[in-house]
Amino acid sequence: MPRVLLLSLLLVAGLLVGPATSSTASSSASATAAESLLSQGRPATASSVEDATLGAANAFDGDLTATRWASAEGHDPEWLQVDLGAVTPLTRIKLTWEAAYGRAYQIQASSDGAAWTTLYSTSSGDGGTDDLTVSGSGRYVRVYGTARGTSYGYSLYEMQVYGEGGGGNPGGPDYQAEDATLSQASVASNHAGFTGSGFVDYVNTVGGYVEWTVTAATAGAHTLTFRYANGTTANRPLAVAVNGAAAVSRDFPGTGAWSTWADVSLTATLNAGANTVRATATAASGGPNLDRLTVGPASGGGSFVVAAAGDIAEQCTASSSSCMHPKTANLVKTMNPEFVITMGDNQYDDARLQDFTAYYDKTWGAFKSKTRPVPGNHETYDPAGSLAGYKSYFGSIAYPNGKSYYSYDHGNWHFVALDSNAFDQSAQITWLKADLAANTKRCVAAYWHHPLFSSGEHGNDPVSRPVWQILYDKRADLVLNGHDHHYERFGPQNPSAQADPNGIVEILGGMGGAPPYNIENVQPNSQKRLSGTFGVVKLSLGESTFSWQLVGVDGAVKDTSPTYTCH
């Protein structure tokens, strides 16, 4: 039976029987002053998805009517899980079901994602909205379905986890919004749940801002956590700038009510001593209500997610079912990564600025502010000059120091972004040696376009061998490349293609949207190869370990790597 028809019959049945009893499993009032929405925008995973547009992240985006997670149809058990970032006391779980609901399910919590404690269980679920009072704590929270209420799968518009505190708030000093410098914004106190003497209400216009002066004991990466409320269904994004540097855009989706507060976090580099943090509204509706800013240590101790792919935007749009870069962009959205790595050939065929604007920007451009790109050979074909369109489109994102190569840190990782079109130029090689010599992070990842090792049509590219040797000598851990349009992973090896436990792991991820290439000559140490599979690499990077999955455009996991320990 079509799902729309099923929903219609269920609604009609309710009208014929008379006023329905409440489908709320356990009533609980709206969020109190001590209760916060912890789950919104947090990393989410699921046992399966019906297709790539119905990913796990949809159930934590604040939209109660349009976006949803759906599992594979006709299968039990299935689960949906969210990572709150830290072990947190839990008070309430609210499930907003689509027509495909769970008849029997459990709400479970875990501190480590392995050992689970059941906080709630039912075998008589009836769909609709289940607002459940719970008692317990955990970093990971999941709904674990064991019996479907329909012949389909499980489908949730939203799973909202409430609790005490800030949902993974990293700790550190709080800076109340009402004490900041305001422009086109004012202090208000007409909604419950704020923590100071009030909160900041933006004027409904572009350009209003809240600016704090914050203090850091030491220079380096810090976590900035904004506590906010948004009682509308519309996103109210903010551009966050630290010390006047280029702003990073962050979404602040609806929280369900103006008295329901949630957290949005980002990592930023602060100077020792005083720093300015400015949050500027970029939508005509203004910004969300802001309660406070918390400055804490960078979340290096926990795993963070990075999305990666190369060879991305053909000259096509979502109006064509064969156009793949809109579909891989949907995967990135579902992953909700900390940032995005692209391994070159971002735009085809000649990477002109007008093509970036017409194609790449319409899909992967949604993540532009948190993309860390490198150029490929197609970026050199621009009639306006080598890399001209690439540089014009990405600007300081791709040229933070005026060069087409750069590095940055996140958590306990050092990332090196290189331009393999210029590996024959001594300036980049000299810079790379100095950069690695100055590195203080345990784990090192480097990425560029042309792979040293590939089983595809282009094959091995010796231009990368000197760079591999430099990275190997400095005990780098991971290299990501594109160029050949397939997926491949290699076990640890040295620059001479000899298996080596102290060697570098390579991912070839050229399946971001360009037409696939064949596997032609399988190379030593190649452990997995997929041709004709479009997708995105989902990296999970921890304090001292890393692993990844290749997720296809159908939402299915196509490959899972071993877990490696950094050298």
XYZ file of C-alpha atoms in Angstrom:
567
model
C 0.000 0.000 0.000
C 1.484 3.453 -0.846
C 2.622 5.259 2.283
C 0.522 8.377 1.566
C -2.580 6.183 1.269
C -1.685 4.396 4.498
C -1.402 7.706 6.334
C -4.716 8.875 4.876
C -6.484 5.708 6.035
C -5.015 6.048 9.512
C -6.275 9.615 9.723
C -9.725 8.656 8.445
C -9.901 5.797 10.934
C -9.217 8.254 13.744
C -12.048 10.496 12.580
C -14.528 7.627 12.323
C -13.779 6.290 15.780
C -14.060 9.715 17.346
C -11.626 11.901 19.263
C -8.369 9.995 19.485
C -6.593 9.422 22.731
C -3.275 11.146 23.022
C -0.424 9.358 21.246
C 2.013 10.840 23.747
C 3.540 7.889 25.569
C 4.481 9.801 28.701
C 3.579 13.408 29.147
C 6.103 16.040 30.065
C 5.741 19.789 30.027
C 7.734 21.934 27.643
C 11.398 22.453 28.440
C 11.981 23.966 31.863
C 14.617 26.501 32.714
C 17.082 23.724 33.610
C 16.360 21.633 30.513
C 18.124 22.072 27.165
C 17.695 20.499 23.755
C 20.929 18.544 23.427
C 20.639 16.700 20.148
C 20.008 19.276 17.449
C 22.732 19.387 14.834
C 24.786 16.709 16.592
C 26.469 13.869 14.596
C 23.991 11.093 13.860
C 24.186 7.547 12.499
C 21.655 4.851 11.682
C 21.541 1.131 11.036
C 20.286 1.814 7.500
C 18.611 4.436 5.327
C 15.909 4.041 2.708
C 17.881 6.302 0.362
C 20.510 9.051 0.560
C 17.933 11.836 0.959
C 16.544 10.244 4.153
C 19.708 10.203 6.223
C 20.099 10.127 9.986
C 20.996 13.829 10.266
C 17.496 14.758 9.061
C 16.074 13.625 12.404
C 18.192 16.176 14.276
C 17.852 19.261 12.039
C 14.945 20.949 13.850
C 12.440 20.418 11.014
C 9.338 18.596 12.314
C 7.414 18.331 9.055
C 9.596 18.243 5.927
C 12.825 16.291 6.486
C 13.033 12.836 8.020
C 15.126 9.730 8.574
C 13.796 6.479 7.150
C 15.304 3.030 7.564
C 15.368 0.283 4.960
C 11.888 -1.090 4.469
C 10.627 -4.414 5.804
C 13.409 -5.138 8.293
C 13.812 -5.429 12.078
C 15.662 -4.416 14.164
C 16.716 -0.903 13.102
C 18.192 1.980 15.114
C 18.865 5.712 15.001
C 21.645 7.179 17.168
C 22.951 10.627 18.108
C 26.282 11.615 19.674
C 25.808 14.400 22.259
C 29.557 14.978 22.526
C 29.873 14.213 26.250
C 28.122 12.180 28.939
C 25.121 14.301 29.974
C 22.146 13.833 32.344
C 19.012 13.069 30.295
C 15.453 14.108 31.154
C 13.226 13.733 28.093
C 13.101 12.173 24.613
C 10.590 13.399 22.052
C 9.935 11.310 18.925
C 7.948 12.740 16.020
C 7.023 9.784 13.813
C 6.143 9.774 10.142
C 3.484 7.225 9.074
C 6.039 4.408 9.354
C 6.293 4.215 13.152
C 7.707 1.802 15.704
C 5.271 -0.534 17.418
C 7.953 -1.895 19.765
C 11.089 0.072 20.510
C 13.501 1.046 23.257
C 15.239 4.293 24.163
C 18.828 3.452 25.107
C 21.831 5.464 26.319
C 25.538 4.701 26.417
C 28.715 6.400 27.567
C 30.894 4.674 24.954
C 28.586 3.601 22.108
C 29.090 -0.073 22.997
C 27.373 -0.884 26.309
C 23.738 0.282 26.318
C 21.263 0.957 29.128
C 17.533 0.918 28.370
C 15.781 4.066 29.641
C 12.341 3.341 28.176
C 10.643 0.417 26.438
C 7.251 -0.116 24.807
C 5.543 -2.799 22.740
C 2.413 -0.745 22.015
C 3.618 2.333 20.174
C 0.958 4.021 18.044
C 2.912 6.619 16.091
C 2.283 10.349 16.200
C 4.371 12.080 18.856
C 5.907 10.223 21.789
C 7.090 12.623 24.515
C 8.937 10.442 27.022
C 10.241 11.322 30.472
C 13.485 9.438 31.144
C 16.106 9.285 33.870
C 19.736 8.441 33.168
C 22.799 9.775 31.420
C 24.871 9.089 28.337
C 26.873 10.510 25.490
C 25.150 8.352 22.868
C 21.350 8.027 22.728
C 19.433 5.806 20.343
C 15.949 4.598 19.541
C 16.168 0.854 18.917
C 13.184 -0.503 17.000
C 12.328 -4.198 17.252
C 8.845 -4.316 15.675
C 7.494 -2.028 12.982
C 3.989 -0.620 13.143
C 3.581 -0.895 9.354
C 4.988 -3.005 6.536
C 7.503 -0.262 5.780
C 10.526 0.632 7.875
C 10.957 3.154 10.688
C 10.687 6.858 9.906
C 11.158 9.844 12.225
C 10.742 13.491 11.351
C 12.633 14.383 14.505
C 14.254 12.814 17.549
C 14.815 15.430 20.253
C 16.939 14.613 23.276
C 16.628 16.924 26.293
C 18.696 17.057 29.443
C 20.566 19.140 31.946
C 23.429 21.291 30.757
C 24.579 22.066 27.266
C 24.678 18.833 25.357
C 28.395 18.271 25.130
C 29.281 21.797 26.188
C 33.077 21.524 26.538
C 33.206 23.605 29.693
C 35.103 26.799 30.327
C 34.093 30.392 31.012
C 30.635 31.626 30.007
C 30.129 35.031 28.373
C 26.534 36.224 28.619
C 25.108 37.655 25.424
C 23.470 40.555 27.253
C 26.935 41.736 28.362
C 28.324 41.824 24.797
C 28.487 44.672 22.301
C 25.279 44.745 20.235
C 24.334 46.149 16.852
C 20.776 45.876 15.518
C 19.950 43.679 18.509
C 18.660 44.210 22.034
C 18.451 42.498 25.416
C 15.157 40.740 26.237
C 13.831 38.427 28.943
C 10.348 37.445 27.744
C 11.140 33.744 27.124
C 12.059 31.255 29.850
C 15.226 29.207 30.106
C 18.038 31.770 29.737
C 20.950 31.516 32.156
C 21.901 35.120 32.899
C 19.815 38.255 33.286
C 18.401 37.965 29.772
C 19.201 37.063 26.186
C 19.873 38.921 22.941
C 17.080 39.315 20.390
C 18.337 40.240 16.899
C 16.415 42.729 14.754
C 14.894 40.964 11.735
C 17.473 42.127 9.217
C 20.850 41.217 7.770
C 23.890 42.607 9.540
C 22.949 42.686 13.213
C 25.678 41.295 15.444
C 26.712 40.309 18.943
C 30.406 40.777 19.748
C 32.120 39.378 22.819
C 35.608 40.000 24.141
C 36.868 36.663 25.460
C 40.102 35.599 27.096
C 42.232 32.534 26.322
C 45.008 31.390 28.650
C 46.999 29.926 25.759
C 47.001 30.355 21.999
C 45.529 27.594 19.857
C 42.324 25.777 19.026
C 39.307 26.341 21.278
C 35.661 25.293 21.114
C 33.111 28.118 20.901
C 29.636 26.999 21.985
C 26.627 29.261 21.387
C 23.473 28.598 23.442
C 20.463 29.753 21.436
C 16.733 29.437 20.829
C 14.832 29.672 17.541
C 11.072 29.348 17.842
C 10.519 29.347 14.074
C 10.976 26.577 11.533
C 13.372 28.705 9.466
C 17.141 28.535 9.817
C 18.681 31.743 11.210
C 22.364 31.412 10.247
C 25.189 33.424 11.800
C 28.616 34.273 10.415
C 31.137 33.901 13.225
C 34.381 35.873 12.965
C 37.274 35.687 15.435
C 39.597 38.684 15.707
C 38.257 40.050 12.430
C 39.322 37.014 10.386
C 37.201 35.496 7.628
C 33.839 34.475 9.054
C 32.646 30.884 9.330
C 28.937 30.343 8.696
C 26.934 28.191 11.095
C 23.290 27.139 10.857
C 20.944 27.840 13.797
C 17.814 25.836 12.900
C 14.519 25.906 14.760
C 14.465 24.514 18.304
C 10.683 24.075 18.454
C 9.946 26.989 20.800
C 11.554 30.249 21.916
C 11.899 28.781 25.408
C 13.714 25.665 24.148
C 17.468 26.185 24.043
C 20.117 24.302 22.087
C 23.854 24.510 21.431
C 25.872 25.079 18.266
C 29.643 24.624 18.505
C 32.606 25.338 16.270
C 36.371 25.182 16.626
C 38.360 28.404 16.292
C 41.936 29.515 16.862
C 42.321 32.080 19.646
C 45.305 34.179 20.639
C 46.645 34.101 24.172
C 44.908 36.944 26.019
C 41.981 38.965 24.672
C 40.067 38.008 21.528
C 36.904 39.246 19.818
C 34.155 36.883 18.686
C 31.450 38.426 16.493
C 28.259 36.582 15.441
C 26.544 38.398 12.546
C 23.073 37.631 11.185
C 23.142 36.767 7.473
C 19.410 36.208 6.832
C 16.659 38.781 6.433
C 14.909 37.217 9.434
C 17.868 38.137 11.641
C 19.629 35.811 14.048
C 18.352 33.455 16.727
C 17.975 34.491 20.352
C 21.424 34.133 21.946
C 21.842 33.288 25.614
C 25.589 32.904 26.056
C 28.933 31.981 24.534
C 31.072 29.341 26.240
C 34.797 29.121 25.438
C 36.351 25.736 26.152
C 39.238 23.548 25.066
C 39.190 22.091 21.572
C 37.417 18.758 21.447
C 40.553 16.864 20.478
C 39.808 14.039 22.880
C 36.745 12.926 20.940
C 36.292 11.739 17.405
C 35.250 14.271 14.782
C 33.924 13.692 11.294
C 35.416 14.998 8.060
C 33.835 14.478 4.624
C 36.203 13.978 1.670
C 35.976 13.478 -2.096
C 37.633 14.606 -5.288
C 36.646 14.941 -8.950
C 33.278 16.479 -8.215
C 31.172 18.849 -10.305
C 30.338 17.965 -13.881
C 28.514 20.652 -15.860
C 25.074 19.384 -14.893
C 22.378 20.108 -12.329
C 19.917 18.220 -10.157
C 17.347 18.448 -12.978
C 19.233 15.534 -14.567
C 18.891 12.205 -12.761
C 22.341 11.187 -14.009
C 24.006 14.228 -12.430
C 25.936 12.956 -9.424
C 27.404 15.963 -7.611
C 23.990 17.028 -6.186
C 23.667 13.508 -4.781
C 27.136 13.440 -3.236
C 26.446 16.893 -1.756
C 23.359 15.428 -0.068
C 25.636 12.832 1.517
C 27.862 15.566 2.935
C 24.821 17.284 4.420
C 23.735 14.015 6.035
C 27.211 13.474 7.536
C 27.192 16.934 9.151
C 31.024 17.006 9.134
C 33.263 19.336 11.096
C 34.741 20.354 7.759
C 35.023 19.161 4.144
C 38.155 18.139 2.221
C 38.185 18.176 -1.581
C 41.019 16.460 -3.445
C 41.071 18.503 -6.637
C 39.162 18.698 -9.926
C 36.426 20.432 -8.007
C 34.825 21.798 -11.198
C 34.825 20.460 -14.773
C 35.897 20.879 -17.494
C 38.090 23.983 -17.292
C 37.216 25.199 -13.785
C 36.166 28.652 -14.957
C 34.618 30.955 -12.378
C 31.271 30.977 -14.199
C 31.235 27.168 -14.083
C 32.030 27.122 -10.373
C 29.109 29.503 -9.888
C 26.694 27.600 -12.127
C 27.430 24.053 -10.928
C 29.715 23.443 -7.941
C 28.278 26.333 -5.962
C 24.715 25.027 -6.363
C 25.579 21.778 -4.550
C 28.897 21.514 -2.727
C 28.915 25.292 -2.393
C 26.563 24.837 0.575
C 29.669 23.822 2.561
C 32.018 26.421 1.089
C 32.754 28.171 4.384
C 33.978 24.933 5.953
C 35.630 23.439 2.861
C 39.415 22.999 2.762
C 40.095 22.469 -0.965
C 43.111 21.711 -3.123
C 43.325 22.146 -6.920
C 43.543 19.403 -9.526
C 44.763 19.420 -13.090
C 41.388 20.660 -14.398
C 41.791 23.828 -12.322
C 44.870 24.613 -14.444
C 42.876 24.568 -17.712
C 41.024 27.829 -17.112
C 41.431 30.095 -20.194
C 41.711 33.041 -17.780
C 44.889 31.497 -16.356
C 45.959 28.502 -14.343
C 43.867 28.260 -11.153
C 42.191 31.615 -11.906
C 38.590 30.455 -11.454
C 39.530 28.266 -8.479
C 41.239 31.160 -6.720
C 38.420 33.598 -7.520
C 35.765 31.213 -6.233
C 37.398 29.972 -3.026
C 39.473 33.091 -2.255
C 41.229 33.063 1.110
C 39.690 29.675 1.939
C 42.074 28.081 -0.571
C 44.810 30.723 -0.254
C 44.948 31.528 3.482
C 48.600 32.552 3.199
C 48.578 33.686 -0.414
C 49.735 30.276 -1.687
C 47.830 27.346 -3.213
C 49.116 25.112 -0.392
C 48.573 25.518 3.339
C 48.148 23.641 6.625
C 45.883 23.766 9.662
C 45.204 21.907 12.911
C 42.078 20.357 14.379
C 42.054 18.370 17.583
C 45.208 16.272 17.708
C 45.525 16.328 13.914
C 47.718 18.353 11.580
C 46.362 18.663 8.032
C 48.516 19.566 5.036
C 46.758 20.687 1.830
C 49.087 20.557 -1.193
C 49.057 21.600 -4.847
C 50.337 18.609 -6.830
C 50.392 20.700 -10.004
C 53.467 22.376 -8.503
C 55.365 19.492 -6.908
C 58.270 20.303 -9.223
C 58.658 23.750 -7.642
C 61.108 23.994 -4.767
C 59.160 26.650 -2.839
C 56.326 24.243 -1.921
C 58.759 21.450 -1.012
C 60.802 23.758 1.204
C 57.626 25.004 2.879
C 56.392 21.431 3.458
C 59.603 20.394 5.208
C 59.465 23.437 7.492
C 55.759 22.930 8.197
C 56.224 19.314 9.255
C 59.262 20.182 11.349
C 57.146 22.672 13.307
C 54.189 20.330 13.805
C 53.274 19.418 17.398
C 50.238 17.187 16.711
C 50.413 13.413 16.997
C 48.446 12.600 13.825
C 49.239 13.942 10.340
C 47.049 13.811 7.221
C 48.031 15.258 3.837
C 45.971 15.548 0.685
C 46.440 16.563 -2.931
C 45.182 15.531 -6.362
C 47.651 13.196 -8.120
C 48.129 9.839 -6.330
C 51.459 8.098 -6.056
C 49.610 4.763 -6.059
C 46.505 3.963 -8.116
C 45.054 0.860 -9.770
C 42.993 3.030 -12.129
C 43.355 4.366 -15.665
C 45.851 7.106 -14.773
C 47.876 4.727 -12.618
C 50.778 5.644 -10.355
C 52.022 9.226 -10.623
C 55.715 9.516 -9.720
C 55.430 13.309 -9.344
C 54.167 12.596 -5.833
C 57.035 10.346 -4.732
C 59.282 13.078 -3.249
C 56.350 14.396 -1.202
C 55.508 10.888 -0.002
C 59.119 10.450 1.090
C 59.056 13.671 3.105
C 55.779 12.668 4.762
C 57.019 9.132 5.424
C 60.206 10.419 7.032
C 58.074 12.558 9.362
C 55.845 9.551 10.193
C 52.698 10.926 8.585
C 49.640 8.703 8.863
C 47.178 9.355 6.055
C 47.198 10.597 2.454
C 44.063 11.361 0.397
C 44.061 11.797 -3.396
C 41.757 11.999 -6.415
C 42.490 12.121 -10.170
C 41.465 8.539 -10.961
C 37.673 8.366 -10.787
C 37.275 5.385 -8.484
C 37.566 4.470 -4.812
C 40.566 2.615 -3.460
C 42.232 2.118 -0.119
C 45.765 0.936 0.512
C 47.319 -0.625 3.588
C 50.279 1.123 5.252
C 53.263 1.245 2.913
C 56.445 3.155 2.224
C 57.159 5.270 -0.889
C 58.592 2.188 -2.623
C 55.257 0.340 -2.353
C 56.499 -2.039 0.320
C 54.087 -2.981 3.094
C 55.255 -1.231 6.228
C 53.456 -0.971 9.614
C 55.121 2.422 10.011
C 54.014 3.483 6.556
C 51.288 5.759 5.220
C 47.686 4.750 4.545
C 46.324 6.065 1.241
C 42.707 6.748 0.266
C 41.916 7.411 -3.383
C 38.543 9.143 -3.414
C 37.877 10.338 -6.947
C 34.187 9.392 -6.939
C 32.636 12.760 -6.057
C 30.621 13.114 -9.268
C 32.767 12.808 -12.413
C 32.273 9.800 -14.758
C 33.958 6.675 -13.355
C 37.200 5.133 -14.575
C 38.031 1.445 -14.787
C 40.357 -0.549 -12.555
C 43.197 -1.565 -14.865
C 46.340 -2.611 -12.979
C 45.948 -3.621 -9.340
C 48.804 -2.219 -7.282
C 50.593 -3.846 -4.332
C 48.979 -3.194 -0.941
C 45.639 -2.252 -2.523
C 43.027 -3.624 -0.123
C 39.736 -2.454 -1.673
C 38.743 -1.084 -5.075
C 35.351 0.100 -6.335
C 34.632 1.472 -9.803
C 31.281 2.958 -10.777
C 30.381 3.789 -7.189
C 29.736 7.469 -6.515
C 30.027 8.577 -2.919
C 31.833 10.439 -0.148
C 34.473 9.276 2.314
C 33.356 9.784 5.927
C 36.479 10.087 8.069
C 36.286 9.511 11.831
C 39.388 11.090 13.355
C 40.191 10.679 17.029
C 42.897 11.683 19.481
C 45.227 8.913 18.301
C 43.216 6.746 15.895
C 41.390 7.015 12.591
C 39.025 5.050 10.379
C 36.552 5.763 7.622
C 33.602 4.575 5.605
C 32.760 5.065 1.955
C 29.075 6.018 1.777
C 27.369 5.639 -1.600
C 24.756 7.979 -3.034
C 22.098 5.422 -2.089
C 23.060 5.998 1.554
C 24.574 2.538 1.965
C 28.058 1.970 3.377
C 30.163 0.545 0.544
C 33.397 0.024 2.465
C 34.616 0.236 6.048
C 38.301 0.597 6.826
C 40.236 -0.928 9.698
C 40.927 1.365 12.651
C 44.503 2.633 12.548
C 46.622 4.105 15.335
C 48.624 7.234 14.565
C 52.408 6.826 14.555
